[in-house]
Coordinates of C-alpha atoms in Angstrom, one line a residue:
M1 CA -12.3 235.2 -60.5
M2 CA -12.0 233.0 -63.6
F3 CA -15.0 231.4 -65.1
I4 CA -14.3 228.2 -67.1
T5 CA -17.1 227.7 -69.7
K6 CA -15.2 225.7 -72.3
K7 CA -17.0 222.5 -73.3
H8 CA -15.1 219.3 -74.1
L9 CA -15.8 217.6 -77.4
S10 CA -14.5 214.1 -77.9
R11 CA -11.5 213.8 -80.2
R12 CA -13.3 210.9 -81.9
T13 CA -16.4 212.9 -82.8
F14 CA -18.0 211.7 -86.1
L15 CA -20.8 212.8 -88.3
H16 CA -23.0 210.1 -89.7
G17 CA -25.2 210.1 -92.8
M18 CA -25.9 208.4 -96.1
G19 CA -23.7 205.4 -95.3
T20 CA -21.0 207.8 -94.2
T21 CA -18.9 208.2 -91.1
M22 CA -16.9 211.4 -91.3
A23 CA -14.2 212.2 -88.8
L24 CA -13.6 215.8 -87.8
P25 CA -10.3 217.6 -87.6
L26 CA -8.7 218.5 -84.2
L27 CA -10.7 221.4 -82.7
E28 CA -9.9 223.5 -79.7
S29 CA -13.1 222.2 -78.1
M30 CA -11.5 218.7 -78.1
V31 CA -9.1 219.9 -75.4
P32 CA -10.6 220.1 -71.9
A33 CA -10.5 223.5 -70.3
R34 CA -7.3 224.3 -68.4
T35 CA -5.6 221.1 -69.6
A36 CA -2.2 221.2 -71.3
L37 CA -2.4 219.9 -74.8
A38 CA 0.3 217.3 -74.3
Q39 CA -1.8 215.8 -71.4
T40 CA -4.9 215.1 -73.5
A41 CA -6.0 212.7 -76.2
A42 CA -5.9 215.8 -78.5
N43 CA -2.1 215.7 -78.3
P44 CA -1.0 215.8 -81.9
R45 CA 0.3 212.5 -83.2
N46 CA 3.0 212.0 -85.8
R47 CA 2.1 211.3 -89.4
L48 CA 4.3 209.6 -92.0
A49 CA 4.1 210.2 -95.8
C50 CA 6.5 208.5 -98.3
I51 CA 6.6 209.7 -101.9
Y52 CA 8.3 207.8 -104.7
V53 CA 9.4 209.3 -108.0
P54 CA 11.2 206.9 -110.4
H55 CA 14.2 207.3 -112.8
G56 CA 16.5 209.3 -110.5
A57 CA 17.5 212.9 -111.2
T58 CA 20.1 215.2 -112.9
M59 CA 22.3 215.0 -109.8
D60 CA 24.5 218.0 -110.4
K61 CA 21.4 220.2 -110.5
W62 CA 20.0 218.5 -107.4
T63 CA 22.8 218.4 -104.9
P64 CA 23.5 221.6 -102.9
A65 CA 27.1 222.8 -103.1
S66 CA 27.6 223.2 -99.3
E67 CA 26.7 221.1 -96.2
G68 CA 24.9 222.1 -93.1
T69 CA 22.7 225.2 -92.7
G70 CA 22.7 228.1 -95.0
F71 CA 23.1 226.0 -98.2
A72 CA 21.7 227.4 -101.5
F73 CA 18.8 225.6 -103.0
T74 CA 19.7 224.2 -106.4
E75 CA 17.7 224.5 -109.6
I76 CA 15.7 221.3 -109.0
L77 CA 15.1 222.0 -105.3
K78 CA 14.3 225.7 -105.7
P79 CA 10.5 225.1 -105.1
L80 CA 11.2 224.0 -101.6
E81 CA 13.1 227.2 -100.5
P82 CA 10.0 228.9 -99.0
F83 CA 9.9 225.9 -96.5
R84 CA 13.6 225.9 -95.6
D85 CA 13.0 225.6 -91.9
R86 CA 11.2 222.3 -92.4
I87 CA 13.4 220.8 -95.2
N88 CA 16.4 218.5 -95.0
I89 CA 18.3 217.5 -98.2
V90 CA 20.0 214.1 -97.5
S91 CA 23.0 213.2 -99.6
G92 CA 25.4 210.2 -99.9
L93 CA 22.8 207.5 -99.5
A94 CA 22.6 204.3 -101.6
H95 CA 20.3 201.3 -102.2
P96 CA 22.7 198.5 -103.1
Y97 CA 19.9 196.0 -103.6
V98 CA 18.9 197.9 -106.8
A99 CA 21.7 195.8 -108.3
G100 CA 20.4 192.6 -106.9
G101 CA 22.6 192.3 -103.8
G102 CA 25.6 191.2 -105.7
G103 CA 25.2 192.6 -109.1
A104 CA 24.4 189.2 -110.8
D105 CA 21.7 190.8 -113.0
V106 CA 22.3 194.3 -114.2
S107 CA 19.7 194.4 -116.9
A108 CA 17.8 197.7 -117.2
G109 CA 14.4 196.1 -116.6
A110 CA 15.7 194.3 -113.5
N111 CA 17.2 197.4 -112.0
H112 CA 14.0 199.4 -112.5
T113 CA 11.9 196.6 -111.0
R114 CA 14.2 196.3 -108.0
A115 CA 14.4 200.1 -107.6
A116 CA 10.7 200.5 -106.7
A117 CA 10.8 197.3 -104.5
V118 CA 13.7 198.3 -102.3
F119 CA 12.8 202.0 -101.8
L120 CA 10.9 201.5 -98.5
T121 CA 12.0 197.9 -97.7
G122 CA 15.8 197.8 -98.1
S123 CA 15.2 194.1 -99.0
V124 CA 16.2 191.9 -102.0
P125 CA 13.2 191.1 -104.2
E126 CA 13.1 187.4 -105.0
R127 CA 12.6 186.1 -108.5
G128 CA 9.7 184.1 -109.7
R129 CA 5.9 184.5 -110.0
Q130 CA 5.5 184.6 -106.2
A131 CA 6.7 188.0 -104.9
H132 CA 8.7 188.0 -101.7
L133 CA 10.4 191.1 -100.4
G134 CA 10.2 192.6 -96.9
T135 CA 7.9 194.7 -94.8
S136 CA 8.1 198.3 -95.8
V137 CA 8.9 201.2 -93.4
D138 CA 5.4 202.7 -93.8
Q139 CA 3.8 199.4 -92.7
V140 CA 6.2 199.0 -89.7
A141 CA 5.1 202.6 -88.8
A142 CA 1.5 201.7 -89.3
Q143 CA 1.7 198.8 -86.9
H144 CA 2.8 201.3 -84.2
I145 CA 1.1 204.6 -84.9
G146 CA -1.8 203.6 -87.2
Q147 CA -3.7 201.0 -85.2
D148 CA -6.1 203.4 -83.5
T149 CA -7.2 205.2 -86.7
P150 CA -10.0 204.0 -89.1
L151 CA -7.4 203.2 -91.7
P152 CA -3.9 202.0 -90.6
S153 CA -2.5 203.4 -93.9
L154 CA -3.4 204.8 -97.3
E155 CA -1.7 203.8 -100.5
L156 CA -2.0 206.1 -103.6
T157 CA -0.6 206.2 -107.1
I158 CA -1.0 208.2 -110.2
E159 CA -0.6 205.4 -112.8
E160 CA -2.6 202.2 -113.0
A161 CA -1.0 198.8 -112.3
V162 CA 1.3 197.4 -115.0
L163 CA 0.6 193.8 -116.2
A164 CA 3.7 193.2 -118.2
C165 CA 7.0 193.2 -116.3
E166 CA 10.6 192.0 -116.5
A167 CA 10.4 188.3 -117.2
S168 CA 12.0 187.0 -114.0
F169 CA 10.2 189.2 -111.5
S170 CA 6.6 189.6 -110.3
C171 CA 4.8 192.8 -111.4
A172 CA 4.1 193.3 -107.7
Y173 CA 7.5 194.9 -107.3
R174 CA 6.7 197.7 -109.7
N175 CA 3.1 198.1 -108.7
S176 CA 3.5 198.9 -105.0
I177 CA 6.1 200.4 -102.7
S178 CA 4.1 199.4 -99.6
W179 CA 4.5 195.8 -98.3
Q180 CA 2.4 194.7 -95.3
S181 CA 4.6 191.5 -95.0
P182 CA 7.3 189.9 -97.2
S183 CA 4.6 188.2 -99.3
S184 CA 1.8 190.9 -99.1
P185 CA 2.2 194.0 -101.3
L186 CA -0.6 196.5 -100.7
P187 CA -2.6 197.6 -103.8
M188 CA -2.2 201.3 -104.5
E189 CA -5.3 203.2 -105.6
N190 CA -5.2 205.8 -108.4
N191 CA -8.9 206.6 -108.6
P192 CA -9.8 209.7 -106.4
R193 CA -13.4 208.6 -106.3
L194 CA -12.6 205.3 -104.7
V195 CA -10.1 207.0 -102.4
F196 CA -12.7 209.5 -101.3
E197 CA -15.3 206.7 -100.6
K198 CA -12.7 204.7 -98.7
L199 CA -12.1 207.7 -96.5
F200 CA -15.6 209.1 -96.2
G201 CA -18.1 206.5 -97.2
D202 CA -19.2 203.2 -98.8
G203 CA -18.8 202.3 -102.4
S204 CA -16.9 199.1 -102.7
T205 CA -18.7 197.8 -105.8
G206 CA -19.5 199.2 -109.2
A207 CA -23.2 199.2 -108.5
E208 CA -22.7 201.2 -105.2
R209 CA -20.5 203.7 -107.0
R210 CA -23.0 204.2 -109.8
G211 CA -25.7 204.7 -107.2
R212 CA -23.7 207.2 -105.3
R213 CA -23.1 209.3 -108.4
Q214 CA -26.8 209.2 -109.2
Q215 CA -27.8 210.5 -105.8
T216 CA -28.6 214.2 -105.7
R217 CA -27.1 214.8 -102.3
S218 CA -23.4 214.7 -101.6
I219 CA -21.8 213.1 -98.6
L220 CA -21.6 216.5 -96.9
D221 CA -25.3 217.3 -97.6
S222 CA -26.3 214.2 -95.7
V223 CA -24.5 215.4 -92.5
M224 CA -25.2 219.1 -92.6
D225 CA -28.0 219.0 -90.1
Q226 CA -25.6 217.5 -87.6
V227 CA -23.0 220.2 -88.5
A228 CA -25.5 222.9 -87.8
R229 CA -26.3 221.6 -84.4
L230 CA -22.6 221.0 -83.6
Q231 CA -21.6 224.5 -84.6
Q232 CA -24.1 226.1 -82.2
D233 CA -22.0 224.8 -79.3
L234 CA -18.6 225.6 -80.7
P235 CA -16.5 228.7 -80.1
A236 CA -15.8 231.1 -83.0
S237 CA -12.3 229.7 -83.7
D238 CA -13.6 226.1 -83.9
R239 CA -16.5 227.2 -86.2
V240 CA -14.0 228.8 -88.6
R241 CA -11.7 225.7 -88.5
L242 CA -14.6 223.3 -89.0
S243 CA -16.0 225.4 -91.9
Q244 CA -12.7 225.4 -93.6
F245 CA -12.4 221.6 -93.3
L246 CA -15.9 221.1 -94.7
D247 CA -15.2 223.6 -97.5
D248 CA -12.1 221.5 -98.4
V249 CA -14.2 218.3 -98.5
R250 CA -16.9 220.0 -100.6
E251 CA -14.2 221.2 -103.1
I252 CA -12.9 217.7 -103.5
E253 CA -16.4 216.4 -104.0
R254 CA -16.9 219.0 -106.7
R255 CA -13.7 218.2 -108.5
I256 CA -14.4 214.4 -108.5
Q257 CA -17.9 215.0 -109.8
R258 CA -16.5 217.2 -112.6
A259 CA -14.0 214.6 -113.5
E260 CA -16.7 211.9 -113.6
S261 CA -19.0 214.0 -115.7
A262 CA -17.2 212.8 -118.8
V263 CA -17.8 209.1 -117.9
S264 CA -20.5 207.4 -119.9
D265 CA -23.3 205.9 -117.9
D266 CA -23.2 202.7 -119.9
L267 CA -19.6 201.9 -119.0
T268 CA -19.0 198.7 -117.0
L269 CA -17.5 199.3 -113.6
P270 CA -15.0 198.7 -112.1
E271 CA -13.1 197.7 -115.3
V272 CA -13.4 201.3 -116.6
P273 CA -11.9 203.8 -114.1
S274 CA -14.0 206.8 -113.1
G275 CA -13.2 210.0 -111.4
V276 CA -9.6 210.2 -112.7
P277 CA -8.8 213.8 -113.8
P278 CA -7.5 214.2 -117.3
T279 CA -4.1 215.7 -116.4
F280 CA -1.3 214.6 -114.1
Q281 CA -1.4 218.0 -112.4
E282 CA -5.1 217.8 -111.5
H283 CA -4.8 214.2 -110.6
L284 CA -1.9 214.6 -108.3
K285 CA -3.3 217.6 -106.5
L286 CA -6.5 215.8 -105.9
L287 CA -4.8 212.8 -104.4
M288 CA -2.6 215.1 -102.3
D289 CA -5.6 217.0 -101.0
L290 CA -7.2 213.7 -100.0
Q291 CA -4.0 212.7 -98.3
V292 CA -4.0 215.9 -96.3
L293 CA -7.7 215.6 -95.4
A294 CA -7.1 212.0 -94.2
F295 CA -4.2 213.2 -92.0
Q296 CA -6.3 216.2 -90.7
A297 CA -9.3 214.1 -89.7
E298 CA -7.0 211.3 -88.3
I299 CA -8.6 208.8 -90.6
T300 CA -5.0 207.6 -91.1
R301 CA -1.5 208.7 -90.0
V302 CA 0.5 206.8 -92.7
S303 CA 0.4 207.2 -96.4
T304 CA 2.5 206.3 -99.5
L305 CA 2.3 207.9 -103.0
M306 CA 3.9 207.0 -106.3
F307 CA 4.2 209.9 -108.9
A308 CA 4.8 207.2 -111.6
R309 CA 5.9 203.6 -111.9
E310 CA 9.3 202.6 -113.0
L311 CA 9.7 202.6 -116.8
S312 CA 6.9 205.1 -117.0
G313 CA 6.3 206.6 -120.5
A314 CA 4.3 209.5 -119.0
V315 CA 4.4 212.8 -120.8
F316 CA 3.7 216.0 -118.8
P317 CA 1.8 218.4 -121.1
E318 CA 1.8 221.1 -118.4
T319 CA 5.5 221.5 -119.2
N320 CA 7.4 222.3 -122.4
I321 CA 9.0 218.9 -122.3
R322 CA 7.5 216.3 -124.7
D323 CA 9.9 213.4 -124.1
P324 CA 8.4 210.4 -122.2
F325 CA 9.6 210.3 -118.6
H326 CA 11.7 207.1 -118.8
N327 CA 13.2 208.0 -122.2
L328 CA 14.4 211.4 -121.0
S329 CA 16.1 209.8 -118.0
H330 CA 18.3 208.1 -120.6
H331 CA 20.1 211.3 -121.5
S332 CA 23.2 209.7 -123.0
N333 CA 25.2 212.2 -121.0
D334 CA 24.2 214.9 -123.4
R335 CA 24.1 218.2 -121.5
G336 CA 21.0 219.4 -123.3
N337 CA 19.1 216.2 -122.4
M338 CA 20.3 216.3 -118.9
D339 CA 19.2 219.9 -118.5
R340 CA 15.7 219.0 -119.9
F341 CA 15.5 216.2 -117.4
A342 CA 16.4 218.6 -114.6
L343 CA 13.5 220.8 -115.7
L344 CA 11.2 217.7 -115.4
N345 CA 12.7 217.0 -111.9
N346 CA 12.0 220.6 -111.0
Y347 CA 8.4 220.2 -112.2
H348 CA 7.9 217.2 -109.9
M349 CA 9.5 219.2 -107.1
Q350 CA 6.9 221.9 -107.6
K351 CA 4.2 219.3 -107.1
F352 CA 5.9 218.1 -103.9
A353 CA 6.1 221.7 -102.7
Y354 CA 2.3 221.9 -103.1
L355 CA 1.9 219.1 -100.6
I356 CA 4.3 220.7 -98.2
D357 CA 2.5 224.0 -98.4
K358 CA -0.8 222.3 -97.9
L359 CA 0.5 220.5 -94.7
K360 CA 2.0 223.8 -93.5
S361 CA -1.3 225.6 -94.0
T362 CA -3.4 223.1 -92.1
P363 CA -3.7 223.7 -88.3
D364 CA -3.2 220.7 -86.1
G365 CA -3.2 221.1 -82.3
D366 CA -0.5 223.5 -81.2
G367 CA 1.0 223.7 -84.7
T368 CA 0.4 222.5 -88.3
L369 CA 0.3 219.1 -90.0
L370 CA 3.8 219.8 -91.3
D371 CA 5.0 220.3 -87.8
H372 CA 3.6 216.9 -86.8
S373 CA 4.6 215.0 -90.0
L374 CA 7.7 213.2 -91.4
V375 CA 7.6 213.3 -95.2
L376 CA 10.1 211.4 -97.4
Y377 CA 10.5 212.2 -101.0
G378 CA 13.0 210.4 -103.3
S379 CA 14.0 207.7 -105.8
S380 CA 16.0 204.5 -105.6
L381 CA 18.0 205.5 -108.7
S382 CA 20.5 208.2 -109.0
D383 CA 21.6 208.7 -112.6
G384 CA 18.8 207.1 -114.7
N385 CA 21.1 206.8 -117.7
Q386 CA 23.5 204.5 -115.7
H387 CA 20.8 202.8 -113.6
N388 CA 23.0 203.4 -110.6
F389 CA 21.8 203.6 -107.0
S390 CA 24.2 206.1 -105.4
P391 CA 24.0 208.9 -104.5
L392 CA 20.2 209.0 -104.2
P393 CA 18.1 212.2 -104.5
I394 CA 16.4 212.3 -101.1
V395 CA 14.4 215.0 -99.2
L396 CA 13.1 214.7 -95.7
A397 CA 10.5 217.3 -94.7
G398 CA 8.4 218.1 -91.6
G399 CA 9.0 218.6 -87.9
A400 CA 8.1 215.1 -86.5
S401 CA 6.4 216.8 -83.6
G402 CA 9.7 218.5 -82.5
G403 CA 11.9 215.5 -83.3
L404 CA 13.4 216.8 -86.5
K405 CA 15.3 220.0 -87.2
G406 CA 15.1 221.6 -90.6
G407 CA 17.1 223.9 -92.9
R408 CA 20.0 221.4 -93.4
H409 CA 21.9 219.7 -96.1
L410 CA 22.9 216.4 -94.5
Q411 CA 25.9 215.0 -96.3
F412 CA 26.7 211.4 -95.3
P413 CA 29.7 209.2 -96.4
K414 CA 29.4 207.8 -99.9
D415 CA 27.2 204.7 -100.2
T416 CA 25.7 205.0 -96.8
H417 CA 22.7 202.6 -96.9
M418 CA 19.4 204.2 -97.4
S419 CA 18.0 201.8 -94.8
N420 CA 20.0 203.6 -92.2
L421 CA 17.8 206.6 -92.9
L422 CA 14.6 204.5 -92.8
L423 CA 15.7 203.2 -89.4
A424 CA 16.2 206.7 -88.1
M425 CA 12.8 207.8 -89.4
L426 CA 11.2 205.0 -87.5
D427 CA 13.1 206.1 -84.4
K428 CA 11.7 209.7 -84.9
L429 CA 8.2 208.1 -84.9
G430 CA 8.8 206.3 -81.6
V431 CA 9.4 202.9 -83.2
R432 CA 12.6 201.5 -81.7
L433 CA 14.3 198.8 -83.8
E434 CA 17.9 197.5 -83.9
K435 CA 17.8 196.9 -87.6
F436 CA 15.7 197.6 -90.7
G437 CA 16.2 196.1 -94.1
D438 CA 19.9 196.2 -94.9
S439 CA 20.7 198.9 -92.4
T440 CA 24.2 199.0 -90.9
G441 CA 23.4 201.5 -88.2
M442 CA 21.1 204.4 -87.5
L443 CA 21.7 207.8 -89.1
A444 CA 21.9 210.9 -86.8
I445 CA 19.3 213.2 -88.2

């Protein structure tokens, strides 16, 4: 005789406290006893993450030598090798609109401005003060898979918005890769404190944020009494999973508080940013950790992240390279400069591998977040020295809930439109469109 004692916990269980509503990760108790996972609301849903890195890459140290499976990971791509079964390198793609849809303006500033704009839109950015582009692929996805989550999408960036841009274009084209409509770019947040409060609590004004920092209790402290009661009724496996989730939240709180400890109390907010770690490495990891937590708790299923903005002069002290990012991309075809730029490309790939590992290590339903995600990484420029737009350095990672195979180098005909890939990605997410941006057909991926 079989005794079924499993209790069913709602998938939309929240903890409430101190102005906070905290969603929980998917637990086994959210699946009714003797019910197949695919037949319940706990059935894992696809997530989409799109990551933009400007200035292209040293392509001969990026592109694998052979197609199909069994390819060797190149110097730049080597950090992804441990995740081969969930990695696809995509070659042969191009974004023609980087050159303006006709090549009328080939100035360096214009190409950089357009590069960021077209990455997820495949649309021509119009000139003038009023920006007009096209809805980006992440926002099309959010309209279909993000409407039943607290946030339809999450937009993150490392660098602050730029205020001085190429004369004939709005700065909006360089400040966001996420466009809700042709005239509505979404602001991208670089302050982890504000991102954390957006995900887990209030704090929309400077006064609220100062008050939050001055409180002795953390967000987690305010809900721990509910956690204790909840854990009494959970099986051992769920208690372990919930504890790990809460530990991750606690660690992010600690790191944000540490970053803010250097902020003077008499600074005026929000003009002076707070909670931003001092190094690129710490900053990026913190944003990525928040991104994973948001996916895990189903606060959102769609996110975008910019490692840097076009024309970025960032220097990365964690490496031995002291050249500013954009300057080094202009290598003048000098082999030594190209090799140093490849080292910088590899450094960025190490950071991307951190996110992939984090997704792979996070349970989600009958698999992991990586199994149930589609992750795009790439640039709209190829050789930064030439400002060309083909072939683009593109990686597609994740399993898309069984919809995407991994372990392949997908080589497409030269100058295949990048929008063909974006259209195929939407299809993997269950969004059926005939055309997206300047697509000429859907890629078979």
